[in-house]
Short mmCIF file of C-alpha atoms in Angstrom, two decimals:
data_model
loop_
_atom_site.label_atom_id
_atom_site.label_comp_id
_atom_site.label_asym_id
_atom_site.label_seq_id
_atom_site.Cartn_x
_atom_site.Cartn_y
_atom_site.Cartn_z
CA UNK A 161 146.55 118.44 92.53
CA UNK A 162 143.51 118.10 94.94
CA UNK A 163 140.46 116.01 93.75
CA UNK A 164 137.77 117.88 93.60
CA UNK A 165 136.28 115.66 97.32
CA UNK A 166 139.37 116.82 98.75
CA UNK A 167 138.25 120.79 97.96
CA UNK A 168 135.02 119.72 100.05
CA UNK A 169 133.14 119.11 96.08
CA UNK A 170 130.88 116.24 95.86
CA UNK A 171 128.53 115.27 92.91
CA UNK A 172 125.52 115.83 95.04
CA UNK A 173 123.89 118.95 96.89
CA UNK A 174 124.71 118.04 100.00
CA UNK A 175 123.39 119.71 103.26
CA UNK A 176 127.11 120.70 105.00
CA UNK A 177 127.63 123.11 101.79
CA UNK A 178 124.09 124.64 101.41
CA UNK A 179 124.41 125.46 105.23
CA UNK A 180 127.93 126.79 104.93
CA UNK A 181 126.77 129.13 101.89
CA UNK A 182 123.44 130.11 103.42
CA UNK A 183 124.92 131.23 106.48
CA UNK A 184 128.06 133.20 105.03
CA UNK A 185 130.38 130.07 106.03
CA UNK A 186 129.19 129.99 109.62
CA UNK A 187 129.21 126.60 111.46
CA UNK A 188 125.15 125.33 111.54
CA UNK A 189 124.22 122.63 113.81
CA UNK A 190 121.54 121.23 114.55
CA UNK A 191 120.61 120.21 118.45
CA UNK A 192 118.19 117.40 118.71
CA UNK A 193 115.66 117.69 121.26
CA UNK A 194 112.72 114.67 122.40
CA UNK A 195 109.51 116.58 123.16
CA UNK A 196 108.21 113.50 124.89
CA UNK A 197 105.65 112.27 121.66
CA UNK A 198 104.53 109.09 120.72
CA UNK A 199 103.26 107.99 117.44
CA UNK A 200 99.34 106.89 116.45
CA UNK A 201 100.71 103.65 115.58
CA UNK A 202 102.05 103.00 119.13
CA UNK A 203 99.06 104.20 121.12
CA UNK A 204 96.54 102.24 119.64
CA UNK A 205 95.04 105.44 117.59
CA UNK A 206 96.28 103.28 114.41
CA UNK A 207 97.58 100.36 115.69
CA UNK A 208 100.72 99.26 118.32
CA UNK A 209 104.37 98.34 118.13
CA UNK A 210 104.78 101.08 115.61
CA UNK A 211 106.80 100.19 111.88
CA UNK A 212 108.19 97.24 112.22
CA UNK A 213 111.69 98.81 111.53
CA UNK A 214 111.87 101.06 114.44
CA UNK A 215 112.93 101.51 118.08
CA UNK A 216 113.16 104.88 118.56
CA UNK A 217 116.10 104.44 121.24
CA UNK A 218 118.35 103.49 118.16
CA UNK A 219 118.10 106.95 116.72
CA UNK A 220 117.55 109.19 119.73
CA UNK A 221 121.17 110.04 121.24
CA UNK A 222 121.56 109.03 124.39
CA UNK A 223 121.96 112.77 125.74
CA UNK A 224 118.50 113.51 124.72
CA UNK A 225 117.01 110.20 126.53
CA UNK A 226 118.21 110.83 129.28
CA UNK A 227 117.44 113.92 130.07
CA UNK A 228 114.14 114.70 130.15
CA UNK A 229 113.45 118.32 130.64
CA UNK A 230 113.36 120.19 127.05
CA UNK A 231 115.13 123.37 128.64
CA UNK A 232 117.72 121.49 129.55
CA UNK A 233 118.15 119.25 126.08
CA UNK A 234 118.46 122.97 124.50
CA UNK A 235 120.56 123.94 126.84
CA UNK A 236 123.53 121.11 126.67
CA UNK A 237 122.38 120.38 123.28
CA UNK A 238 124.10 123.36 122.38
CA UNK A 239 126.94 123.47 124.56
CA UNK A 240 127.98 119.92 123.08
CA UNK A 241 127.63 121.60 119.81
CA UNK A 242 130.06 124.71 120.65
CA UNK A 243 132.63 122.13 122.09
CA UNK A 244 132.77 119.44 120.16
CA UNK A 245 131.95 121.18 116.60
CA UNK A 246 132.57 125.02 117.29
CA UNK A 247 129.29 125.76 116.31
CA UNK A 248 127.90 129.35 115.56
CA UNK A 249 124.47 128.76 115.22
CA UNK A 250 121.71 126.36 115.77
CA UNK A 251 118.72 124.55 114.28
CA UNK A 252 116.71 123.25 116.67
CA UNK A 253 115.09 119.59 115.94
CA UNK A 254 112.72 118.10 117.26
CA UNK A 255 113.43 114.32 116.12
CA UNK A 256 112.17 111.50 117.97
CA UNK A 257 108.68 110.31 117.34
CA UNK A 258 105.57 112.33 115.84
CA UNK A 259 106.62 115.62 116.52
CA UNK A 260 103.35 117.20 115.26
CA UNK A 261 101.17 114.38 117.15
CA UNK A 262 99.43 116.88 119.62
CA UNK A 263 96.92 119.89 119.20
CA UNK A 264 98.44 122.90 117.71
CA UNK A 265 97.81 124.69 121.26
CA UNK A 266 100.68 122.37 122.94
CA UNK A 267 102.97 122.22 120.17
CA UNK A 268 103.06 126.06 120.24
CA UNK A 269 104.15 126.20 123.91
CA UNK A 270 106.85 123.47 123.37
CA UNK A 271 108.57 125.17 119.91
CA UNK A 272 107.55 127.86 121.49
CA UNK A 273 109.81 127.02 125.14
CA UNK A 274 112.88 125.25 122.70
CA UNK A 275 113.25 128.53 120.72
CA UNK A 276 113.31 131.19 123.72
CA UNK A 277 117.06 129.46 124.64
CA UNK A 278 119.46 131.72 123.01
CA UNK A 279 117.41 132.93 120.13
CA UNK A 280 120.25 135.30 118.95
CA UNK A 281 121.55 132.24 118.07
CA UNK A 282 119.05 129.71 116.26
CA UNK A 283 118.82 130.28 112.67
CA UNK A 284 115.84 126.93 112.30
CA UNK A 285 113.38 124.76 113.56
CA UNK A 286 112.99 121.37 112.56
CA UNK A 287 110.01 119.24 113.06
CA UNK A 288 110.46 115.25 112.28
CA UNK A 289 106.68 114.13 111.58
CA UNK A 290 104.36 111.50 110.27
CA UNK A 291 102.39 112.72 106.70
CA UNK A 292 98.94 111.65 108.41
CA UNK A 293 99.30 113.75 111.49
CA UNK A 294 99.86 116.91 108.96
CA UNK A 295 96.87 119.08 109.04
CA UNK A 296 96.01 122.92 107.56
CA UNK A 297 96.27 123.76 111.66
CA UNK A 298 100.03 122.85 112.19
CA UNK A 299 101.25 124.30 109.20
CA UNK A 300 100.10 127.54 109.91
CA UNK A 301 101.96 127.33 113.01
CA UNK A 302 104.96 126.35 111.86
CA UNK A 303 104.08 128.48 109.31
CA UNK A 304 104.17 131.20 112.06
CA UNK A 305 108.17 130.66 112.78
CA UNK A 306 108.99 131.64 109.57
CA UNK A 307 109.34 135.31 109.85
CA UNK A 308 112.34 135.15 112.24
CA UNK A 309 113.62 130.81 111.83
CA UNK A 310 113.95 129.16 108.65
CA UNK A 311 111.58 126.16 109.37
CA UNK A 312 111.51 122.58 107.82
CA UNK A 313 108.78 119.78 108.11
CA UNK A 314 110.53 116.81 107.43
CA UNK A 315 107.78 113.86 107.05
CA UNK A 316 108.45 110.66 106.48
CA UNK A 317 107.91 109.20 103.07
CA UNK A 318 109.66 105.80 103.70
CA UNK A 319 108.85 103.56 100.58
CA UNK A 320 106.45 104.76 97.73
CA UNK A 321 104.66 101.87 97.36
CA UNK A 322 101.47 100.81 99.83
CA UNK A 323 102.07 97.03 99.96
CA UNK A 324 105.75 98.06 101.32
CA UNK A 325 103.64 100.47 104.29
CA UNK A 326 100.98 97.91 105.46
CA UNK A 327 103.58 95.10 105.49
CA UNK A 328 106.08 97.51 108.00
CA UNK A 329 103.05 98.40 109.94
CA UNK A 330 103.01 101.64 109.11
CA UNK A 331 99.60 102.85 109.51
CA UNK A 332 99.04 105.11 106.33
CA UNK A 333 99.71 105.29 103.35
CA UNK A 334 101.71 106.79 100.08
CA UNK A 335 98.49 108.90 99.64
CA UNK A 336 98.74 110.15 103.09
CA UNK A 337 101.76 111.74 102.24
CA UNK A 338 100.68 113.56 98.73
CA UNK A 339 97.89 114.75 100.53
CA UNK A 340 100.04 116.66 103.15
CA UNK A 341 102.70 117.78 100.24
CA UNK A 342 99.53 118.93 98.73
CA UNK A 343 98.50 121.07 101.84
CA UNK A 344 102.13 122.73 101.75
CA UNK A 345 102.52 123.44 97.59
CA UNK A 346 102.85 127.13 98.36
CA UNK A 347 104.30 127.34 101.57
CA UNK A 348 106.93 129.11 103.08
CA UNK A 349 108.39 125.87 104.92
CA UNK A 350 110.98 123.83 104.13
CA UNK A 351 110.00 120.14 102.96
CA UNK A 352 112.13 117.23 104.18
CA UNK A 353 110.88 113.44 102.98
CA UNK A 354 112.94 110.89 104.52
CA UNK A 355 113.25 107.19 102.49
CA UNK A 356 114.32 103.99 103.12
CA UNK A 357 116.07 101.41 100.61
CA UNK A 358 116.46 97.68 100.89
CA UNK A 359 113.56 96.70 102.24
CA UNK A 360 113.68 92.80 101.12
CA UNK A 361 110.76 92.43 98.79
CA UNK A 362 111.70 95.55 96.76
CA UNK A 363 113.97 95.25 93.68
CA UNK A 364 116.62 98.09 92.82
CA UNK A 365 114.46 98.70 89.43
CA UNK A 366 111.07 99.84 92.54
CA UNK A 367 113.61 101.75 94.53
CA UNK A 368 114.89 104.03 91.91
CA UNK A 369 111.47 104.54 91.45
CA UNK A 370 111.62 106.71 94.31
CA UNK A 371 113.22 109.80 93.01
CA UNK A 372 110.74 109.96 90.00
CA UNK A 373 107.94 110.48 93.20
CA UNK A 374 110.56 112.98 94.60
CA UNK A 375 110.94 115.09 91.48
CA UNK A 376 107.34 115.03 91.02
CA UNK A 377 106.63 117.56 93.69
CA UNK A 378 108.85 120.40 94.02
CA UNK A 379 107.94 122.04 97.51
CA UNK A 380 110.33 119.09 98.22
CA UNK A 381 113.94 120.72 99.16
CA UNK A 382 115.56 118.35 101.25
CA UNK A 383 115.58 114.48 101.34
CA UNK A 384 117.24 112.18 103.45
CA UNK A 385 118.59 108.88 101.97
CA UNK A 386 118.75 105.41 104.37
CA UNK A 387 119.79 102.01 104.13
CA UNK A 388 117.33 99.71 106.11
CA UNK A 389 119.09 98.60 109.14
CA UNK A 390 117.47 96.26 111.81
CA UNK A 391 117.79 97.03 115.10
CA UNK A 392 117.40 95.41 118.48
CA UNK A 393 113.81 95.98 120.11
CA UNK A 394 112.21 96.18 116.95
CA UNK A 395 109.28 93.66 115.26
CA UNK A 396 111.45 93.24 112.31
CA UNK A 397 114.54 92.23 114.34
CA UNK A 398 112.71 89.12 115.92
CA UNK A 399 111.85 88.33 112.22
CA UNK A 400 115.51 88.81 110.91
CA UNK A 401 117.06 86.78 114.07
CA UNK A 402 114.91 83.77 113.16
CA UNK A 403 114.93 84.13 109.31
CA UNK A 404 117.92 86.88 108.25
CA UNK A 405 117.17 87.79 104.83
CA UNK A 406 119.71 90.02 102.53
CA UNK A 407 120.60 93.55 103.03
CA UNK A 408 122.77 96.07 101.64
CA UNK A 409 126.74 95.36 102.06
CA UNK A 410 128.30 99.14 101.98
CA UNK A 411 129.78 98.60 98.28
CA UNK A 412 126.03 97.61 96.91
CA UNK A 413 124.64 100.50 98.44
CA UNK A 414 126.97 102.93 97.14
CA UNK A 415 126.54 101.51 93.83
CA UNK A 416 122.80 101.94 94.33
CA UNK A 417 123.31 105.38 95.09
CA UNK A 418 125.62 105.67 92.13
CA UNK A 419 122.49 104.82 89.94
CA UNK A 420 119.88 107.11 92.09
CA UNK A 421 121.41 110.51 92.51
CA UNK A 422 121.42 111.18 88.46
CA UNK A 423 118.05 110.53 88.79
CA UNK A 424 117.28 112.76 91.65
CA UNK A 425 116.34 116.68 91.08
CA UNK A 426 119.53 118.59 91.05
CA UNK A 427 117.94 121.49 92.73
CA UNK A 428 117.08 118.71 96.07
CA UNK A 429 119.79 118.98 98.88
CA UNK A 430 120.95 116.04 100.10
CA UNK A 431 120.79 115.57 103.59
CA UNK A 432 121.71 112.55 104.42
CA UNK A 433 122.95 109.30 102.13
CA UNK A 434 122.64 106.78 104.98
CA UNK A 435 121.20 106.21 108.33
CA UNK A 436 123.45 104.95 111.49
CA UNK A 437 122.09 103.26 114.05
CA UNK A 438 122.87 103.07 117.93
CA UNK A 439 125.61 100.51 117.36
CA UNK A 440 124.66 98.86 121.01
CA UNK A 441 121.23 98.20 119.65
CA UNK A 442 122.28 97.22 115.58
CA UNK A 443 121.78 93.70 114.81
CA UNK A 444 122.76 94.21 111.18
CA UNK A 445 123.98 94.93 108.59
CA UNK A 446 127.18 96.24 110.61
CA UNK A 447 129.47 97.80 108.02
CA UNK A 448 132.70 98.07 110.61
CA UNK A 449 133.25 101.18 109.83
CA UNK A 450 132.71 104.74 111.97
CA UNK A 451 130.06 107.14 110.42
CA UNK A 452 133.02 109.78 108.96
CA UNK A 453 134.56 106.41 107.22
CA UNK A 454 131.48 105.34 105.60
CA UNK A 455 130.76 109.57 104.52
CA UNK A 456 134.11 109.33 102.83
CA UNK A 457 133.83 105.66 101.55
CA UNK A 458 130.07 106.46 99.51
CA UNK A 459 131.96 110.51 98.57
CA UNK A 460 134.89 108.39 97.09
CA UNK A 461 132.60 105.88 95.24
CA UNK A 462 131.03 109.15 93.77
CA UNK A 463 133.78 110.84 92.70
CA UNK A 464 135.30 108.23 90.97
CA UNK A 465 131.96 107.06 89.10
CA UNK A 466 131.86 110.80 87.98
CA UNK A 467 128.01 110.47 89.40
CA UNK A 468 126.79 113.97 89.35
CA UNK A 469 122.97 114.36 90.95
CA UNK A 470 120.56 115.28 88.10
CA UNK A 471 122.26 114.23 85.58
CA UNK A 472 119.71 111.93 84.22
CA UNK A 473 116.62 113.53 85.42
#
């Protein structure tokens, strides 16, 4: 008899099955595109070298970089998709950097120029953003989308706790971000808060903290789950090259996540459980494995715990 993984059922709401049931089983992907933003803590508007974590090369694909014209990231964005996945239909994100870091005039005529490629076939927009460059403005633009796109802001949340923010330079703070969940309470968009576990100086018992902030609000529908990971280019990979200091091993971070989905809304969909770096650029913690192995490695982990998201809330 089939598990119930092997019938595509995990103990979480994860993203692959809402999309296959929101769109009647058709194959959703979503085509990243780089709008050519920076980020107020690069420019000198809040400081430079942005978080301390990040080089945004290690999360762009390569595809996007290097091609620089967003017509054309559309374009073979979604020809890569029909290809290699068979998509249907297409969300269009707009990942790297601050994505909402410009006045609401020019963002316009970029989402604007991204969703006039083959708009028969894009079901979404999605905007990757920082909470303090959220204002009443840009959400009634993207706001604007959502009579033909499904939309989602996804803003980055990162750790709850302000001593965690200033020392990853990131240039606001947890307050930043209730005040722009605040501005979207009754909003049509989507809400997406992205986090990040294993920062050194945090204890398991302060991370699962996090889904207690999660719960609290719910105009949040998605979240995405990641494992720090240090990666060349970035302020915190000098540190860890001179002074490496512990980080998650694959079978501690399942567990962790063993012990935070019960606690976790069961209403939240589950976008991602992990992050994956560029592996030219990782420095650590290199698991060995390709991203499908580690997918089935954390499912398995779930199954067999019996974990089932909510379950404690």
């Amino acid at each position: 008899m089939e598990s119930l993984l092997q019938q595509g059922i995990k103990g979480y709401n994860n993203y692959g099955a809402w999309l296959r049931e929101k769109y009647n089983g058709q194959r959703v992907f979503k085509v990243i595109v780089d709008g050519g933003f920076t980020c107020p803590n690069r420019d000198g508007s809040k400081g430079y070298g942005g978080c301390t974590y990040c080089n945004v090369d290690s999360f762009t694909p390569s595809v996007s970089r290097q091609e620089p014209n967003l017509r054309e990231q559309v374009i073979k964005g979604m020809e890569r998709a029909v290809k290699g996945n068979r998509a249907d239909k297409f969300i269009i994100y707009f990942q790297p950097n601050t994505n909402t870091y410009a006045p609401a005039h020019y963002l316009k005529m970029l989402y604007d120029e991204a969703l006039s490629i083959n708009t028969e076939n894009i079901v979404g927009l999605s905007v990757g953003t920082r909470p303090d460059c959220i204002d009443a403005e840009k959400i009634a633009l993207l706001e604007s989308y959502t009579d033909r796109f499904d939309v989602d802001l996804e803003m980055g949340m990162e750790s709850i706790y302000d001593d965690t923010l200033l020392q990853i330079n990131r240039g606001c703070l947890h307050g930043d971000l209730v005040n722009a969940l605040n501005l979207v309470k009754n909003s049509p968009l989507d809400i997406c808060v992205h986090t990040i576990f294993g920062f050194p100086w945090e204890t398991k018992e302060m991370m699962l903290k996090y889904a207690d902030e999660i719960n609290r609000f719910p105009q949040i529908k998605f979240v995405k789950f990641h494992h720090l990971h240090i990666v060349e280019g970035s302020v915190m990979g000098v540190k860890y090259k001179r002074d490496p200091f512990k980080l998650f091993t694959l079978p501690e971070y399942a567990d962790f996540l063993c012990e935070l989905l019960p606690l976790v809304r069961p209403d939240v969909v589950i976008q991602r459980l992990f992050g994956l770096s560029d592996m030219e650029l990782l420095i650590a913690p290199n698991w060995g494995l390709k991203k499908s192995e580690i997918q089935h490695y954390i499912d398995k982990t779930i199954e067999e715990r019996g974990v089932v998201q909510g379950s404690a809330c």
